[in-house]
Short mmCIF file of C-alpha atoms in Angstrom, two decimals:
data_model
loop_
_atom_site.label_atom_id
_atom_site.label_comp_id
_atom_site.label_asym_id
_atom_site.label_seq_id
_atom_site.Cartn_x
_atom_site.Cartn_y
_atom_site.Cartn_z
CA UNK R 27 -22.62 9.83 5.45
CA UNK R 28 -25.30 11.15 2.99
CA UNK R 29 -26.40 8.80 0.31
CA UNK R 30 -25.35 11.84 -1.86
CA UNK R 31 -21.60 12.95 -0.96
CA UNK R 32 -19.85 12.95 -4.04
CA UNK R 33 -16.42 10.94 -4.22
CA UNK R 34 -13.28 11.81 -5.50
CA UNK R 35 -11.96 8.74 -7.64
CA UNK R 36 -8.43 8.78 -8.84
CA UNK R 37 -7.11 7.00 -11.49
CA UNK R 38 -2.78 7.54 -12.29
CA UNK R 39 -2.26 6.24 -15.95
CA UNK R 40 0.74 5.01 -17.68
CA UNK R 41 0.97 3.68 -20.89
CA UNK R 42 -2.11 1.54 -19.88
CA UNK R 43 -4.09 1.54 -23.76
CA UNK R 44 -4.13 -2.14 -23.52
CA UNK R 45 -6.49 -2.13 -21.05
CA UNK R 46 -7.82 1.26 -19.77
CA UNK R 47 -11.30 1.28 -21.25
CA UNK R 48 -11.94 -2.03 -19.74
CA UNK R 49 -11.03 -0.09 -16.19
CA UNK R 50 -12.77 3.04 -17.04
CA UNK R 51 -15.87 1.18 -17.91
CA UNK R 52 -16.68 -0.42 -14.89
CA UNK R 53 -16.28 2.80 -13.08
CA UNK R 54 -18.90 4.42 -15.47
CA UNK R 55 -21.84 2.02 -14.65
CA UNK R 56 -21.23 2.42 -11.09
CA UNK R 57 -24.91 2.31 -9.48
CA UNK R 58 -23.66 5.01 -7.11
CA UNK R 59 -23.52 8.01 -9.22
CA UNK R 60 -22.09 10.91 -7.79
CA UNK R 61 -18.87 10.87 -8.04
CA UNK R 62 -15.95 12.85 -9.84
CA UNK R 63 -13.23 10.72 -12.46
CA UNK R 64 -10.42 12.59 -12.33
CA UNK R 65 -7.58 10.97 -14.51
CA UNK R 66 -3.97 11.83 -14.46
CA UNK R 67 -1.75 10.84 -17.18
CA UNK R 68 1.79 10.49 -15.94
CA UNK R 69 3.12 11.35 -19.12
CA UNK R 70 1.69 8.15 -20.98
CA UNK R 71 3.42 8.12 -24.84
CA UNK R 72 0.70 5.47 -26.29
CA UNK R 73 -2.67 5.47 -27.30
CA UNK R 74 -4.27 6.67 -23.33
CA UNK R 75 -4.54 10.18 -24.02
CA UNK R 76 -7.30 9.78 -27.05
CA UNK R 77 -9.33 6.59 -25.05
CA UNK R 78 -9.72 9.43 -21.67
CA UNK R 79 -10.68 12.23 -23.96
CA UNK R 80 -13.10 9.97 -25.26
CA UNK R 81 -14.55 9.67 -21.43
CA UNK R 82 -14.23 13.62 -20.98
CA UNK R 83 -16.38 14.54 -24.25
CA UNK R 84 -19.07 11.75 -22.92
CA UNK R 85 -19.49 12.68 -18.90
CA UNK R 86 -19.18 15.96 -17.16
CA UNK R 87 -17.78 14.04 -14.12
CA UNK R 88 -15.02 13.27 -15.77
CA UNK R 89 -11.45 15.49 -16.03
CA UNK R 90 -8.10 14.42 -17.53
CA UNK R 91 -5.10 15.97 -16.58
CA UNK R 92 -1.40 15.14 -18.66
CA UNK R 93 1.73 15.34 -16.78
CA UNK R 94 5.57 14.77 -16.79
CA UNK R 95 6.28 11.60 -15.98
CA UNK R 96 6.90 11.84 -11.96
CA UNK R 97 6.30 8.27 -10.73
CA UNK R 98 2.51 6.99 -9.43
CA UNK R 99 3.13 8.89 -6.26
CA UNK R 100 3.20 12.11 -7.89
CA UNK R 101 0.21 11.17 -9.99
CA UNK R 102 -1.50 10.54 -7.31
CA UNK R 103 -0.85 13.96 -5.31
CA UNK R 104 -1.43 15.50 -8.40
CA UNK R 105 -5.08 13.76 -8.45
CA UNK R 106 -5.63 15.00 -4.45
CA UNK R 107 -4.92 18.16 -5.17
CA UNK R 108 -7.67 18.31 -7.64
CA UNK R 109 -10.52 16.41 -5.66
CA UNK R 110 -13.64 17.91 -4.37
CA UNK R 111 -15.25 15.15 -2.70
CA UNK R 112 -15.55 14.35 0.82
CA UNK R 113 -13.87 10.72 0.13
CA UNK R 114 -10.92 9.72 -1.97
CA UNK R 115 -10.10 6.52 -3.10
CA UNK R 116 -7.78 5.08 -5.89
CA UNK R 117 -8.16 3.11 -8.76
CA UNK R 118 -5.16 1.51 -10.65
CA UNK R 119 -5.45 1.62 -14.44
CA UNK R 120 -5.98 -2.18 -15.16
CA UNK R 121 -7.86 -3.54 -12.23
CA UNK R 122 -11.64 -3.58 -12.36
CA UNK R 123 -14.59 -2.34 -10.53
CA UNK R 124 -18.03 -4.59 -9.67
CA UNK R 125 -20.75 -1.98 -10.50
CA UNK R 126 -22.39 -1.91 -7.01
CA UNK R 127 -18.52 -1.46 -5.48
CA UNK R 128 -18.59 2.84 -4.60
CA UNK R 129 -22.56 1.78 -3.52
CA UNK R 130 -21.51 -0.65 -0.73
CA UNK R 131 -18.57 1.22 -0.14
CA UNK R 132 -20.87 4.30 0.70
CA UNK R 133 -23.85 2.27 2.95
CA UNK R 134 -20.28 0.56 4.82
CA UNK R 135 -20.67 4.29 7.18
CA UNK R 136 -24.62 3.95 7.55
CA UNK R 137 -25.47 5.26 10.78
CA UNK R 138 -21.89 6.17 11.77
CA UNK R 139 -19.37 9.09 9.78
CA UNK R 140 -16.31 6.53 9.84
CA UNK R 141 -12.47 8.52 8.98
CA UNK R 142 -11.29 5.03 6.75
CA UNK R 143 -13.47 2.46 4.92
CA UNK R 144 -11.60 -0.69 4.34
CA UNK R 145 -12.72 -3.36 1.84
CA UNK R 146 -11.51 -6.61 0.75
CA UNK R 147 -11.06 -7.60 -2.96
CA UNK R 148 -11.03 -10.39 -5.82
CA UNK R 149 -7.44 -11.60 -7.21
CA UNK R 150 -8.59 -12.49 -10.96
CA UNK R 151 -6.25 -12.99 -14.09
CA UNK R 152 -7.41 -11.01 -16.88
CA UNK R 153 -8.11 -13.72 -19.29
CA UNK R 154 -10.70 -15.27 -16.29
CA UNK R 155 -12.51 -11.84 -16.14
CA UNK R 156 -13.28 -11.71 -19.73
CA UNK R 157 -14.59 -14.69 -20.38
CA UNK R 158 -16.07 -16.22 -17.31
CA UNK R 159 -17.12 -12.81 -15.51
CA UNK R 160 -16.38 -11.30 -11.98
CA UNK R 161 -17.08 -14.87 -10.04
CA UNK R 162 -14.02 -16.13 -11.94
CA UNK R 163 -11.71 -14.78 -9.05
CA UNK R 164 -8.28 -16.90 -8.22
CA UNK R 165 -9.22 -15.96 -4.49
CA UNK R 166 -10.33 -13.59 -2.23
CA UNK R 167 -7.93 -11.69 -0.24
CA UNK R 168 -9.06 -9.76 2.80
CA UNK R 169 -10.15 -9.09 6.26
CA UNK R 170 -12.96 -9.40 8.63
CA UNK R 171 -15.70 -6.92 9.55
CA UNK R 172 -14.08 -4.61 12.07
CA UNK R 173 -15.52 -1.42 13.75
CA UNK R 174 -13.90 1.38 15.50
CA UNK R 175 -15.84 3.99 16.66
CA UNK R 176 -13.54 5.98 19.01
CA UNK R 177 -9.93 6.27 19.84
CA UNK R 178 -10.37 3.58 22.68
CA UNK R 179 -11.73 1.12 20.10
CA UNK R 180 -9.13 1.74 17.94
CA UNK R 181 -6.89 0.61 20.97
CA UNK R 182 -7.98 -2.83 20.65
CA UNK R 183 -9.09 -3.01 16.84
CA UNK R 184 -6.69 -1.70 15.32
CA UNK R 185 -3.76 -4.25 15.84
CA UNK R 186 -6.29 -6.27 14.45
CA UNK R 187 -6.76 -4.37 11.19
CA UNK R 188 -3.15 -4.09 10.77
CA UNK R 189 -2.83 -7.65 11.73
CA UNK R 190 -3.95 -8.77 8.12
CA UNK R 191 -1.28 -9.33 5.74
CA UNK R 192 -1.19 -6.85 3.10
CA UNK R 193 -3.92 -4.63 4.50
CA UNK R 194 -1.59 -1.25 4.62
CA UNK R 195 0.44 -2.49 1.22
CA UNK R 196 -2.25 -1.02 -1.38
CA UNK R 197 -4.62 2.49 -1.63
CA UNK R 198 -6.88 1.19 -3.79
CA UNK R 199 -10.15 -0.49 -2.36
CA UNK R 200 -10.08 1.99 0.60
CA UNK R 201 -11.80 5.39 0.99
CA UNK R 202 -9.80 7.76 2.75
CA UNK R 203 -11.92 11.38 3.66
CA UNK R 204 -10.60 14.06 1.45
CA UNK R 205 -10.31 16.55 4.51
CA UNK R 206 -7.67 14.57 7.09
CA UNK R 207 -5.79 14.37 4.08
CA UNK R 208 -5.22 17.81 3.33
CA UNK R 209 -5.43 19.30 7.23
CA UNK R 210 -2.08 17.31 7.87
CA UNK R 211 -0.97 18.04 4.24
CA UNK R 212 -0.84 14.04 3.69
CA UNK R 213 1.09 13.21 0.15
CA UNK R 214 2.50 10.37 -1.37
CA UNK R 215 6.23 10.33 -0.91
CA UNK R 216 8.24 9.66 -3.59
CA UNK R 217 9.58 6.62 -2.15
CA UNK R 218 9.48 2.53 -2.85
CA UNK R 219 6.32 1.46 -1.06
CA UNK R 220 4.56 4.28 -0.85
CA UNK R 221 1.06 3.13 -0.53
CA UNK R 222 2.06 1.33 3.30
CA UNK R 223 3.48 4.50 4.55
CA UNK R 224 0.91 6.57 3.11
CA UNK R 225 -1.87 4.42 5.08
CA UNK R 226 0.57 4.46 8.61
CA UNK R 227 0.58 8.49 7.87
CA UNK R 228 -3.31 8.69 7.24
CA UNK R 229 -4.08 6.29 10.32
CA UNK R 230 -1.75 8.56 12.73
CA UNK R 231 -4.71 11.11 12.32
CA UNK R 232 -8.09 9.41 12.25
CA UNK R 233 -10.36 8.26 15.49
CA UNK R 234 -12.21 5.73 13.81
CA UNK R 235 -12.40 2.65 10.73
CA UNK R 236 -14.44 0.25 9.11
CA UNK R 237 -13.17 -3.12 7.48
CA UNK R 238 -15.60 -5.32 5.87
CA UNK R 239 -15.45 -8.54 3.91
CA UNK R 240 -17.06 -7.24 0.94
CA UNK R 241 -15.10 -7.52 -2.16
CA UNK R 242 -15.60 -5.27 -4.95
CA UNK R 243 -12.73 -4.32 -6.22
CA UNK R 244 -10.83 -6.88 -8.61
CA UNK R 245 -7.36 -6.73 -8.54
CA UNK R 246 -6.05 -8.25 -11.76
CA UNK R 247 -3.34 -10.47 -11.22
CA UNK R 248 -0.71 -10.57 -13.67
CA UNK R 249 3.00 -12.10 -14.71
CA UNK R 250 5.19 -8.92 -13.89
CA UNK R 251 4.51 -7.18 -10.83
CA UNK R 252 6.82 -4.15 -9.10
CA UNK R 253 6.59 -5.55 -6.08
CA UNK R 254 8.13 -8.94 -6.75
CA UNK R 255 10.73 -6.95 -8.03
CA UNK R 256 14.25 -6.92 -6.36
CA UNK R 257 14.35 -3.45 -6.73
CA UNK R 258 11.40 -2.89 -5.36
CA UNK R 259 12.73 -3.25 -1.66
CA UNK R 260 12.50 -0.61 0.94
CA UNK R 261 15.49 1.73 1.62
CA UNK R 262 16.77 3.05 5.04
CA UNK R 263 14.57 6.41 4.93
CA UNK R 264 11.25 4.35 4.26
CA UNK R 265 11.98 2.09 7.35
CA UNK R 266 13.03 4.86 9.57
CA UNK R 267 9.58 6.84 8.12
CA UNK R 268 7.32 4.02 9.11
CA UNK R 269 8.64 3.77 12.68
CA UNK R 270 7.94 7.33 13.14
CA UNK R 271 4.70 6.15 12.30
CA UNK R 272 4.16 3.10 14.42
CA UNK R 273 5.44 5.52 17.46
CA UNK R 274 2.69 8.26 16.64
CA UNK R 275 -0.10 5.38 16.06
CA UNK R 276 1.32 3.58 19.49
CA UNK R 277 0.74 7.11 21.18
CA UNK R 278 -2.36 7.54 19.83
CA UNK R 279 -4.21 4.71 20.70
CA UNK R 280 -2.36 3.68 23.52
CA UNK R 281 -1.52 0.17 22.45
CA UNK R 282 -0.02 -1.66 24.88
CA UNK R 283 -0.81 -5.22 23.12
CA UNK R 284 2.53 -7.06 22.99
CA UNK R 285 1.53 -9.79 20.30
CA UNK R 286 0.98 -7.18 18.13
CA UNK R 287 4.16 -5.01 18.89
CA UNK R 288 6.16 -8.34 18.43
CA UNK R 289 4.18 -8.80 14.98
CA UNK R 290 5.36 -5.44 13.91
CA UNK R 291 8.86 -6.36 14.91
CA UNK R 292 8.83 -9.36 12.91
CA UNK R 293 7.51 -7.53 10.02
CA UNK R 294 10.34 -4.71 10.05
CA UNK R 295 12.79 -7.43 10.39
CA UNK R 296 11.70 -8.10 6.98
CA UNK R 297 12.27 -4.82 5.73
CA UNK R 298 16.16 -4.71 7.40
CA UNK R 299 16.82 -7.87 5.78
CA UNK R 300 15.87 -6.52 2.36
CA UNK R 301 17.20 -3.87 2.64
CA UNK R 302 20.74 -5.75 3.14
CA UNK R 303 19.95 -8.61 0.59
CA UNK R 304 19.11 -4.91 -1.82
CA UNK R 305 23.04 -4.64 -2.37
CA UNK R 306 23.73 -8.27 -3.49
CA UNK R 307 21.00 -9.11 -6.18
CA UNK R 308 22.60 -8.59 -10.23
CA UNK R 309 20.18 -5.68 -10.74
CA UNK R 310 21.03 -3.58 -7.53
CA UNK R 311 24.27 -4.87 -6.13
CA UNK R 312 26.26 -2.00 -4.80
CA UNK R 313 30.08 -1.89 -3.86
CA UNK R 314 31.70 -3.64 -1.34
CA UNK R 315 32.17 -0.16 0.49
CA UNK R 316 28.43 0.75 0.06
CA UNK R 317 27.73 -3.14 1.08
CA UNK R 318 29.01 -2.32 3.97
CA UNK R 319 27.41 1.11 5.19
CA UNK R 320 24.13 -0.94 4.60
CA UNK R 321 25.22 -3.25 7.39
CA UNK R 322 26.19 -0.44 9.69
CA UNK R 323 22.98 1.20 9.28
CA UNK R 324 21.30 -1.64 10.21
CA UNK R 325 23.36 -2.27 13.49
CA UNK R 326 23.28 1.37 14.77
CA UNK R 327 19.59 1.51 13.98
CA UNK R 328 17.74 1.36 17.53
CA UNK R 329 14.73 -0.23 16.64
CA UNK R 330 17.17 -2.96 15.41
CA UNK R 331 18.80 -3.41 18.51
CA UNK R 332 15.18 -4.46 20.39
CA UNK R 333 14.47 -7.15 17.86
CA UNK R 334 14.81 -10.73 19.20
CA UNK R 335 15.25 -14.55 17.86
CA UNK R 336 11.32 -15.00 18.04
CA UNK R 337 10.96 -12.01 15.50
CA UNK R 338 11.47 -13.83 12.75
CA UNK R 339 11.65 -17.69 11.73
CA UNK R 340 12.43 -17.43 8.00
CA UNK R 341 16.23 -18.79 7.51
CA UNK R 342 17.09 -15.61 5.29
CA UNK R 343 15.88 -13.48 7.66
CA UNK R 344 17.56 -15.10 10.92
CA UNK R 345 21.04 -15.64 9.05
CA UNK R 346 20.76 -11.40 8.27
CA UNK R 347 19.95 -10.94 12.01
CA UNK R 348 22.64 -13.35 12.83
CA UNK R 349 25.34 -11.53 10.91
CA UNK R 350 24.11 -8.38 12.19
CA UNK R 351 23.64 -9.32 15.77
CA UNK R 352 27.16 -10.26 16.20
CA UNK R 353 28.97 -7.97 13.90
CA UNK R 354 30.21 -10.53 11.54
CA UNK R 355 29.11 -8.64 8.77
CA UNK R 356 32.20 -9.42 6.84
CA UNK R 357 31.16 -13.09 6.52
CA UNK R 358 27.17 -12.36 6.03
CA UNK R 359 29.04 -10.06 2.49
CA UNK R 360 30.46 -13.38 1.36
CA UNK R 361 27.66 -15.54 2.17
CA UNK R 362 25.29 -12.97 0.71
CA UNK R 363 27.28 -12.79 -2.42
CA UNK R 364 27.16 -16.09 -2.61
CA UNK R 365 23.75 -16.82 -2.18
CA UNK R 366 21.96 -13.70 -3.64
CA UNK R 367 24.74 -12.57 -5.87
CA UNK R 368 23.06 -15.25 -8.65
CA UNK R 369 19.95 -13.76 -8.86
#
């Protein structure tokens, strides 16, 4: 990759005054300088409008679009739709950029055109940034350096990538190339966690990655987050998406690692156990009859069937399989309501 191919970054805003400039700061002393800001306003009703106008009027590399409020996938679509570069990569609205992040970022494919550049990152509260600076971080989160060059490296590294937790669960501090994205028409669903099944849809299509340990991008910890959220649990359509995915990427590279496989298995065991527990918590309990279809689903699901004791070794978890397993649903609804109906 030339020292001079421009990248697309992509910021979705919502009612994010509080903090924005701090964010769109740090992108503007960037030491790598071509790049394009485009900003998308999903239909913010505070003060973010007049701060990104501000950024327009100053920098020709900068464009701000306003929309209808349509959810952060939509933003973000709306965003790729728009870019020019040759990479893409995403910025939320309150985290924080270390000025020589899009530099490193950009030397990561020296000597080799890579399809997906992987960083790690800083956790930092907000109130640590300010006043003690960037080295302030609560930890770092991340992954080792990893290189794939071909689809027979990705055979053995990419288990290994997707080994880390949390590695497919966010877009930003990744650069993903603008045209694999639009040859497979690649868009953010409209869907609760979005951001892993976008990455399991991008990696079905590319021959080649690089994860390093550098971390650049600050991810600013704070009290409320979405995805601590009950709600925020994946549905039925979202698990049966990302096994669709998992089959292509399986095809693809030809994995035939069975740790791995069984780590997947133990990770979508997660998923069918939230998305039972989803109909028993006070802010999305569902009917008894809708309980119920939940725990069908679940049972008739095939993937479901080929999961095992070892898969998982949380209690929650096992007790869902349990019920499940055996078709005792009836008595996993009253020990569920029990148990999750008081929070």
């Amino acid at each position: 990759m030339s020292i001079e191919e421009r990248i697309s970054i992509i910021v979705p805003i919502y009612n994010s005054a509080k903090y924005l400039q701090f964010t769109l700061d740090s992108i503007m002393v960037q030491t790598y300088k071509n790049y394009e800001l485009i900003l998308v306003d999903d239909g913010s009703t505070d003060e973010s409008a007049s701060i990104c106008r501000k950024y327009v009027a100053r920098d020709s590399r900068v464009t701000y679009y306003y929309k209808i409020n349509g959810g952060v996938s939509s933003a973000r679509n709306f965003g790729i739709e728009r870019a020019n570069g040759k990479w893409i990569t995403f910025v939320d609205n309150d985290d924080y950029l270390c000025p020589e992040y899009l530099e490193n970022m950009v030397k990561a494919t020296t000597g080799y055109d890579y399809d997906w550049i992987i960083s790690t990152y800083r956790m930092i509260s907000r109130d640590k940034l300010i006043k003690e600076g960037i080295d302030a971080y609560i930890k770092i989160a991340g992954i080792n350096d990893l290189s794939a060059k071909s689809i027979s490296d990705c055979k053995y590294m990419f288990p290994k990538l997707d080994g880390y937790p949390g590695v497919m669960s966010c877009n930003w501090r990744k650069f993903y190339k603008n045209d694999i994205i639009r040859k497979n028409n690649l868009s953010f669903t409209n869907i609760q966690s979005e951001d892993e099944l976008f990455d399991m849809q991008y990696c079905c299509h590319i021959t080649s990655f690089r994860s390093m340990k550098y971390a650049g991008y600050c991810y600013i910890a704070s009290d409320v987050s979405q995805c601590h959220n009950s709600s925020y649990i994946a549905e039925m359509d979202w698990i049966d998406n990302v096994w669709r995915c998992y089959e292509l990427v399986k095809s693809r590279f030809a994995i035939v690692d069975q740790e791995y496989w069984d780590k997947v298995f133990s990770r979508m065991l997660l998923r069918y156990s939230a998305y039972i527990r989803k109909g028993y918590f006070k802010d999305t309990r569902v009917s008894y009859s809708k309980r119920m279809k939940r725990w069908k689903k679940v049972i008739g699901d095939p993937y479901f069937r080929k999961m095992q004791w070892k898969h998982t070794w949380i209690l929650s978890t096992k007790l869902c399989y349990f019920f499940s397993k055996y078709k005792i649903y009836y008595i996993g609804d009253l020990f569920l309501l029990f148990v999750d109906g008081r929070h």
